[in-house]
XYZ file of C-alpha atoms in Angstrom:
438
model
C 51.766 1.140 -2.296
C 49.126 3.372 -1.091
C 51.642 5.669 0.936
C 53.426 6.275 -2.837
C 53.202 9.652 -3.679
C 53.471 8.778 -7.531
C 52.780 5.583 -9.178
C 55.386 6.505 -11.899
C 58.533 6.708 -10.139
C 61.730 4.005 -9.724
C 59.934 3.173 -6.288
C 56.847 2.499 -7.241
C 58.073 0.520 -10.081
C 59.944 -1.521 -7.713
C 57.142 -2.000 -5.802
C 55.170 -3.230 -8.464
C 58.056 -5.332 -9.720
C 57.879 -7.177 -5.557
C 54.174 -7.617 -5.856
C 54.716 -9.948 -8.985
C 57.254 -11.653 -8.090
C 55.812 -12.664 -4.859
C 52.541 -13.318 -6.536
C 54.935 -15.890 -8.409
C 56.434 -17.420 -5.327
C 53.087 -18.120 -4.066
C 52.133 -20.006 -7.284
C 55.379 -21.874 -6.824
C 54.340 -22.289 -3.201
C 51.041 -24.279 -4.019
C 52.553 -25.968 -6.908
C 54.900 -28.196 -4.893
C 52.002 -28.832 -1.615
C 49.143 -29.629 -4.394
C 51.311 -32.067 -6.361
C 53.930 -34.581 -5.403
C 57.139 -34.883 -8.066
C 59.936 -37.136 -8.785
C 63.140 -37.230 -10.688
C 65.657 -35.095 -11.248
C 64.873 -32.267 -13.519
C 65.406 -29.284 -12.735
C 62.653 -25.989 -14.081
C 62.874 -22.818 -14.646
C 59.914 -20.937 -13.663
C 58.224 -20.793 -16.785
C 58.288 -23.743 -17.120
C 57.009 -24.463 -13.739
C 54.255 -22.247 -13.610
C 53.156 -23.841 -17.169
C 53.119 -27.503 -15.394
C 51.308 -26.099 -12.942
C 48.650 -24.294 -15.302
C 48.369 -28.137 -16.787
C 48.218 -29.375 -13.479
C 44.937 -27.642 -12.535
C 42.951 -28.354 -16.300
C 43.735 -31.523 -15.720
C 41.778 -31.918 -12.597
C 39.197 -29.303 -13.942
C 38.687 -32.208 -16.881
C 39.006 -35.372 -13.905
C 36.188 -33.554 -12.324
C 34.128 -32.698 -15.204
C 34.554 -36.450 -16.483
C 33.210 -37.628 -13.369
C 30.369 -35.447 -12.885
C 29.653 -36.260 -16.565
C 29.406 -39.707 -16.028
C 27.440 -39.635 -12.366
C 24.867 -37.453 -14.432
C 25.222 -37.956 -17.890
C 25.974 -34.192 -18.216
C 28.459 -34.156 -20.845
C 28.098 -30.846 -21.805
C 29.879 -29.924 -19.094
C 32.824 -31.324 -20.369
C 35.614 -28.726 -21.738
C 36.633 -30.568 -25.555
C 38.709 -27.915 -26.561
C 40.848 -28.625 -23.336
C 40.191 -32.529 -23.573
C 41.616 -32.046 -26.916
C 44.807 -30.973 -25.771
C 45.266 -34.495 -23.735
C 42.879 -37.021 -25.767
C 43.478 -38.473 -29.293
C 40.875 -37.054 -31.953
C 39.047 -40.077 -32.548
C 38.055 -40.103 -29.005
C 37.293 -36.584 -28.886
C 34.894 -37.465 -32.248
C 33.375 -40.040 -30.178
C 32.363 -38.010 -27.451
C 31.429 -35.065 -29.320
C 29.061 -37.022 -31.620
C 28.103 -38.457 -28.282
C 27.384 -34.676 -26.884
C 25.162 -34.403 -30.064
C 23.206 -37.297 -29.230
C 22.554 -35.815 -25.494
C 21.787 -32.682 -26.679
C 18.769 -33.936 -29.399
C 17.505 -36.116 -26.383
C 17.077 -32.825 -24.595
C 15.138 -30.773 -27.809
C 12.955 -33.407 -28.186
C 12.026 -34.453 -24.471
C 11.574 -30.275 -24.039
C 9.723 -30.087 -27.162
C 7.307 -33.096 -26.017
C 6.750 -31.452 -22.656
C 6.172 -28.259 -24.468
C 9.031 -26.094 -23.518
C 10.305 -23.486 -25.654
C 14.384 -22.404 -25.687
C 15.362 -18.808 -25.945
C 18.710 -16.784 -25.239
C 17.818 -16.830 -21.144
C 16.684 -20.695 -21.215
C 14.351 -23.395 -21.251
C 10.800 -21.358 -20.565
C 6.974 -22.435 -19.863
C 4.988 -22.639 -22.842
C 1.312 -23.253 -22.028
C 1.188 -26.555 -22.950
C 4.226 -27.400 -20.186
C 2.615 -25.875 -17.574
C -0.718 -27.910 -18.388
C 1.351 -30.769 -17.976
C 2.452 -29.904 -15.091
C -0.435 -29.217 -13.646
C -2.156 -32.728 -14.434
C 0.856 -34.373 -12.970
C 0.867 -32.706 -10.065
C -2.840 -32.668 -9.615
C -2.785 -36.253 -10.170
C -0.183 -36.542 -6.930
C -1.557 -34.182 -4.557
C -5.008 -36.617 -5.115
C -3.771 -40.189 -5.640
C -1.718 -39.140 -2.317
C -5.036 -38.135 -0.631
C -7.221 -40.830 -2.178
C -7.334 -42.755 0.992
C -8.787 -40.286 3.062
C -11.578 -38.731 0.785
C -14.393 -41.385 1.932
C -16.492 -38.935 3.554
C -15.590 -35.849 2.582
C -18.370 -35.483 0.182
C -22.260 -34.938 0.359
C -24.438 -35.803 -1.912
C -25.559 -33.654 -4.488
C -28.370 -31.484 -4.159
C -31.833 -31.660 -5.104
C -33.991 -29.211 -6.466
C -35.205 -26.321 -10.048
C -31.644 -26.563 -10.972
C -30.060 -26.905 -14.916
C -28.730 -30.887 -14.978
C -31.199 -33.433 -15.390
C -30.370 -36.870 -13.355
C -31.766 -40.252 -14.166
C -34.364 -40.415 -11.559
C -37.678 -38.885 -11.692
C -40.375 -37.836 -9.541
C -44.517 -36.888 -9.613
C -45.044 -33.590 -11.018
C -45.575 -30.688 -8.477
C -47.082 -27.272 -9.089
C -44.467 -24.657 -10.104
C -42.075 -27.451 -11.571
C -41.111 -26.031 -15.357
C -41.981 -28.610 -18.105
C -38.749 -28.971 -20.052
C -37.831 -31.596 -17.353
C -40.628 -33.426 -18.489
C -40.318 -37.123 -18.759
C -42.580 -37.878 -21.667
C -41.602 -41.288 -22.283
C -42.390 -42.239 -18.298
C -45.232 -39.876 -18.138
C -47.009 -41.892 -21.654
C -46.381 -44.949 -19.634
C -48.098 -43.724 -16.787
C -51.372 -43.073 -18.653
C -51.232 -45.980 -20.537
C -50.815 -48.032 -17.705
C -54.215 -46.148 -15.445
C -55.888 -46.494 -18.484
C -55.856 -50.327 -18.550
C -56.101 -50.417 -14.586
C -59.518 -48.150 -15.257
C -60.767 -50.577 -18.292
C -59.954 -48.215 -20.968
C -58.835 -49.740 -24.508
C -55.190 -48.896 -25.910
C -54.613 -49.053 -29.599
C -55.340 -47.737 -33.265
C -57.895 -45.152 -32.070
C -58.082 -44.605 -28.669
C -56.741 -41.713 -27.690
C -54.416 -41.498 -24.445
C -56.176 -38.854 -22.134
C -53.003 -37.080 -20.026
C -53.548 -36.866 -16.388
C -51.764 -34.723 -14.077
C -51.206 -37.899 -11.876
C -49.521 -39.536 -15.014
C -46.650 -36.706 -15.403
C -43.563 -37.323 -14.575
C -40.793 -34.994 -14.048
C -36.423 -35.411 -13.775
C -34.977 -34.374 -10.788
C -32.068 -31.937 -10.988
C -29.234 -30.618 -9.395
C -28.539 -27.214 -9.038
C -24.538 -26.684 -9.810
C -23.937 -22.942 -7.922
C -20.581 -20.702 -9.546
C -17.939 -19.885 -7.192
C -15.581 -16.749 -7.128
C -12.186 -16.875 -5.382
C -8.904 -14.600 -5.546
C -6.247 -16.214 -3.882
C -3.385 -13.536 -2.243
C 0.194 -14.809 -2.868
C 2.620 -12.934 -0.398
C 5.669 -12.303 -2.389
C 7.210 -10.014 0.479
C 10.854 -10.085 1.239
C 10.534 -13.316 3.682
C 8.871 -15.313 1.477
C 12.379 -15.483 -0.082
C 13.579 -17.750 3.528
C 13.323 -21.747 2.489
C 12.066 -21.068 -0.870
C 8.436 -20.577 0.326
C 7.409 -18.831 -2.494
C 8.180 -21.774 -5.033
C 6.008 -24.139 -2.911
C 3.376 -20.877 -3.257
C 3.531 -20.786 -7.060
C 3.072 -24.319 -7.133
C -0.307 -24.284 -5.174
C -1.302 -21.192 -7.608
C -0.329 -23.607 -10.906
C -1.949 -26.216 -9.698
C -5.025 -24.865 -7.801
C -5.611 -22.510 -11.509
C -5.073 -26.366 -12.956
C -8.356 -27.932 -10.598
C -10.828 -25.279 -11.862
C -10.031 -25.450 -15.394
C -10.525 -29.014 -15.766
C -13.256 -29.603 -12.959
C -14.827 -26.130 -12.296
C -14.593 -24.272 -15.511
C -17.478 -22.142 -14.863
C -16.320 -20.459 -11.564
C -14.328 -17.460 -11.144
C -10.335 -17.554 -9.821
C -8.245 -14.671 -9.754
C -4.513 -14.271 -8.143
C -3.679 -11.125 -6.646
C 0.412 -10.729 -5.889
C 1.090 -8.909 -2.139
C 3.710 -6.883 -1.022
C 4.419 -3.299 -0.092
C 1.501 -2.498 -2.960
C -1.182 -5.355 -4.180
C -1.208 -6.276 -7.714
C -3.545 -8.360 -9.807
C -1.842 -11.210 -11.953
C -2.851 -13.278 -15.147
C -2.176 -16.334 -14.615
C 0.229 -16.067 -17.296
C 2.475 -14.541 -14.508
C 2.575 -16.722 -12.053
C 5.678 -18.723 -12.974
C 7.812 -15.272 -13.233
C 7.185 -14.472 -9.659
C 9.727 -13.440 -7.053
C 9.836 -11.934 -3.562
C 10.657 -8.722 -3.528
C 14.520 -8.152 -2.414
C 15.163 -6.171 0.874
C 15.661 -2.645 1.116
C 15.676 -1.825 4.334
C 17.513 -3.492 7.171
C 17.060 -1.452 10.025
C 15.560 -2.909 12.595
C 13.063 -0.148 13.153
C 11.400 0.996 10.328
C 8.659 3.888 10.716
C 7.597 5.086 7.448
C 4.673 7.081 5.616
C 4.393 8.091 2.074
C 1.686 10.285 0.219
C 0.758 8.093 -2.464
C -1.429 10.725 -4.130
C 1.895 13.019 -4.198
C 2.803 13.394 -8.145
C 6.442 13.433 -7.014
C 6.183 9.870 -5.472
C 5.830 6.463 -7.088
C 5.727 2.615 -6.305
C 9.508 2.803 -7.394
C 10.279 5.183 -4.866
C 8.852 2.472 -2.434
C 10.365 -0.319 -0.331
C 8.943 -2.717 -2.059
C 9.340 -6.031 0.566
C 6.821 -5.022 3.207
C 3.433 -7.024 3.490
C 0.256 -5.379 2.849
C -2.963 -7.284 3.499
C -4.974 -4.721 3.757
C -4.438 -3.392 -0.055
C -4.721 -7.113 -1.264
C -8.060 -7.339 0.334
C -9.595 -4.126 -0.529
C -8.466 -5.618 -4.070
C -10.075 -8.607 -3.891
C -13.290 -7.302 -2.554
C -13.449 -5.275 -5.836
C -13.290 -8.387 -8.118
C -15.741 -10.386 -6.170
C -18.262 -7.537 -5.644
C -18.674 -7.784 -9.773
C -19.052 -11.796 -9.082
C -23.183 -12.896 -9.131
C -23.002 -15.362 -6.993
C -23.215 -15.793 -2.911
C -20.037 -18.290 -2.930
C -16.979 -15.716 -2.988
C -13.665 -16.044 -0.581
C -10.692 -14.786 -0.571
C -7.504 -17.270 0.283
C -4.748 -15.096 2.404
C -1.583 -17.426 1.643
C 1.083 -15.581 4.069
C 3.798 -16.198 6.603
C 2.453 -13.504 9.209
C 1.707 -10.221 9.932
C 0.973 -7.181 7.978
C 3.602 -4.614 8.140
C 2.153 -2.324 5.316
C -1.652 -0.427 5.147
C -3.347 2.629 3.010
C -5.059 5.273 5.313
C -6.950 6.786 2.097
C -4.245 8.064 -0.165
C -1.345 7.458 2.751
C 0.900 4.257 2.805
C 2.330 3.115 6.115
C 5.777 0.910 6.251
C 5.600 -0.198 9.716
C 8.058 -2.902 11.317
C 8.156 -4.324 13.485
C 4.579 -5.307 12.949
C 2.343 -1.934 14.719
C -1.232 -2.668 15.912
C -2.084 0.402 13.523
C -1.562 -2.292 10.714
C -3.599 -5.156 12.194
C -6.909 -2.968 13.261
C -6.686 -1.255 9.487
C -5.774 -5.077 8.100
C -8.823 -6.087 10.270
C -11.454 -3.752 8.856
C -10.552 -4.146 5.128
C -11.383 -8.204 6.562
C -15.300 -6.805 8.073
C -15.900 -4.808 4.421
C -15.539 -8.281 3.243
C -17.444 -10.132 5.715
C -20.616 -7.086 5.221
C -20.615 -8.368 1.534
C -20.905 -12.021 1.965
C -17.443 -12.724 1.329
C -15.291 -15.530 3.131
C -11.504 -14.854 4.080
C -9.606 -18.197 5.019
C -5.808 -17.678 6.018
C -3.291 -20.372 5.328
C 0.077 -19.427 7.201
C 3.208 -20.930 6.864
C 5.319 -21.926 8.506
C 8.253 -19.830 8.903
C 11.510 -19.227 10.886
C 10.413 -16.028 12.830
C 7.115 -16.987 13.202
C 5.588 -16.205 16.688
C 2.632 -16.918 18.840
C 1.478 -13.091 17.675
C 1.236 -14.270 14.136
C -0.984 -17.059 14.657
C -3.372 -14.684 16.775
C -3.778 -12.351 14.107
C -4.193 -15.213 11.312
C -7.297 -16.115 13.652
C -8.703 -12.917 14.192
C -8.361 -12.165 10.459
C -10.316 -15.837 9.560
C -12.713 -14.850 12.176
C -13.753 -11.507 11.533
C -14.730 -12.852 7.572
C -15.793 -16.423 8.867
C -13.577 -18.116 7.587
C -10.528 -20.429 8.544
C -7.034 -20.588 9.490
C -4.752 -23.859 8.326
C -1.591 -24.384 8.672
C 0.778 -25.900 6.337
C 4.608 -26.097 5.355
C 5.558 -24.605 2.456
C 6.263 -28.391 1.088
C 3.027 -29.654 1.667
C 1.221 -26.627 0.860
C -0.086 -27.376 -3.092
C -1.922 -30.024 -1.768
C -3.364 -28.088 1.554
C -5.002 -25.689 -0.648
C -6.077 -27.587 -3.600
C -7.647 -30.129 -1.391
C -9.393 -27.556 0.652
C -10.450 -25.766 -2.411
C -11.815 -29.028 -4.065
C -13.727 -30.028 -0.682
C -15.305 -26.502 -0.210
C -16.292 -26.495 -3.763
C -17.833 -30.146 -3.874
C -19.658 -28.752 -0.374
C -21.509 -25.861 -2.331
C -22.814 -28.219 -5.044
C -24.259 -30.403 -1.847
């Protein structure tokens, strides 16, 4: 066909004319191995190839029927084709039927809060509450057995909630923990033990022995960003899912227990970019660009000419995400800031000033600037912990630099796979932040 010097001449016609009719053999072909016949009636091939073309929506609808009836999905099911071998009061049935499935779906989405458009069920606010409680409530009930011990008490001390107990007042303490109702009994009580009268006209005569004062508990705010890789390998066993999940659910924790302290999610890949967690759920790892298997490159970021669209975007900068985060905690007025590195290994992406550097495989020009972006933090108080996962190319060099990263900051390196990851972080989170109160 190819070698046909025009595709309008008596040859090429011909040729065409070969092509179908062999296309039509082969249809015969896989008619009579797919299907076993009787009798003696002979077919043209129209009539054939139409037997055959009923052949095949039959099983289509055999199929459909039984994966309909394993999992009650019955719109699945073609009617207008059903129609064609059903009688119409059956086809009523099932279609009122269909109905029935279908307002079962509105209403359980409805209850759970999700809202239908033209691309789908989507998150409304209210579903992804819910699904935070529930899965707060199984990442804890799972862990309930192990959290005797985990906890201090709480602290002592000039803090802003009041417990039941009380104590002597103390020079310095501020009155408006004042227990007036123990301190009155106090006097009352060293008056009689001193012979004094209490009634109609004797005055009580306060002593500071008599005053009595609550204890308190001084409840410290907390700042933390959390960096999400969403580089290209994050794509590998769906370990990004398992990552939005910890964000949903970890966003979930300090709203309902910790509503005072300060959580931000910052999104990491070639560039860092801070996300509301409005966001989160629309996440993806960025798709691969490059496949070479050396990759040396260097853009001008400050050039007009170039722009994060000009960028492979599915590199793996840690350095940027840190440098971000150590803006947003340095406006946070309290000493009890971290930064949680969720990743599945090294840095292949940096910023020398206004210079980007792709480098892969992973270049020790990465990991020293990766590293002092990590002492910046550690100079202003800040905490990095890494959590790595556990991926398919991960090697002994990743899990060196996850340590030296922890280390430099002070902080701490877990590891977790990607399933059990939600309830690595939460947990950790909830167990630091129950440690500062103590």
């Amino acid at each position: 066909w190819y070698a046909l010097e025009s595709e309008r001449g008596p040859l090429a016609a011909s040729v065409m004319g070969l092509i179908n009719r062999l296309g039509t053999v082969y249809e015969l072909n896989e008619l009579a191995s797919r299907w076993t016949f009787t009798g003696h009636q002979q077919l043209s091939i129209e009539q054939a190839l139409e037997v055959k073309e009923e052949l095949e929506t039959i099983d289509r609808l055999l199929a459909q029927l039984e994966e309909a009836r394993k999992n009650a999905k019955i719109g699945l099911i073609d009617l207008d084709a059903l129609g064609r071998f059903a009688d119409a009061g059956e086809l009523d049935d099932l279609e009122r039927l269909k109905q029935q499935v279908q307002e079962m779906i509105e209403r359980a989405a409805a209850e759970q809060g999700l809202d239908r458009s033209k691309q789908g069920y989507q998150l409304t606010p209210k579903a992804i509450r819910t699904f935070q409680g529930k899965l707060l409530e199984q990442i804890f009930s799972d862990l309930a057995p192990s959290k005797t011990g985990r906890h201090q008490a709480a602290a002592v001390g000039d803090g802003a909630v009041e417990l039941v107990p009380t104590r002597p007042f103390e020079f310095g303490d501020s009155v408006a923990h004042l227990d007036l109702p123990g301190s009155l009994t106090n006097t009352m009580l060293r008056t009689l033990a001193e012979g004094g009268a209490i009634g109609p006209g004797s005055p009580l005569r306060l002593d500071q022995r008599d005053l009595e004062v609550h204890r308190t508990r001084n409840s410290p705010k907390a700042a933390t960003v959390v960096i999400l890789d969403m580089s290209g390998s994050m794509r590998y066993g769906g370990l990004y899912i398992n990552v939005k999940r910890m964000a949903l659910a970890l966003q979930g924790l300090v709203q309902r227990e910790y509503p005072g302290d300060f959580l931000q999610f910052i999104e990491m890949a070639s560039f860092a970019r801070p996300r509301a967690f409005s966001e989160l759920v629309s996440l993806l790892p960025k798709p691969v660009t490059i496949f070479d298997p050396v990759v040396r490159l260097r853009a001008d970021m400050a050039d007009p000419n170039i722009g994060e669209s000009d960028i492979p975007p599915h590199f793996t900068n840690i350095q940027h995400a840190l440098q971000l985060a150590r803006q947003y905690l340095a406006r946070q007025d309290t000493p009890n800031r971290q930064v949680i590195v969720i990743t599945d290994g090294l840095p292949t992406a940096h910023f020398e000033d206004q210079e980007l550097y792709l480098l892969y495989p992973p270049h020790g020009r990465t990991e020293e600037a990766t590293i002092r972006e990590a002492r910046a933090c550690h100079r202003e108080g800040i905490m990095v912990n890494v959590f790595l996962l556990s991926g398919w190319s991960q090697s002994r060099e990743d899990i060196q630099f996850a340590y030296r990263l922890a280390e430099t900051a002070r902080g701490r390196v877990a590891f977790a796979a990607g399933n059990e990851l939600d309830r690595f972080v939460v947990w950790d989170y909830h167990a630091r932040r129950r440690s500062i109160i103590g």
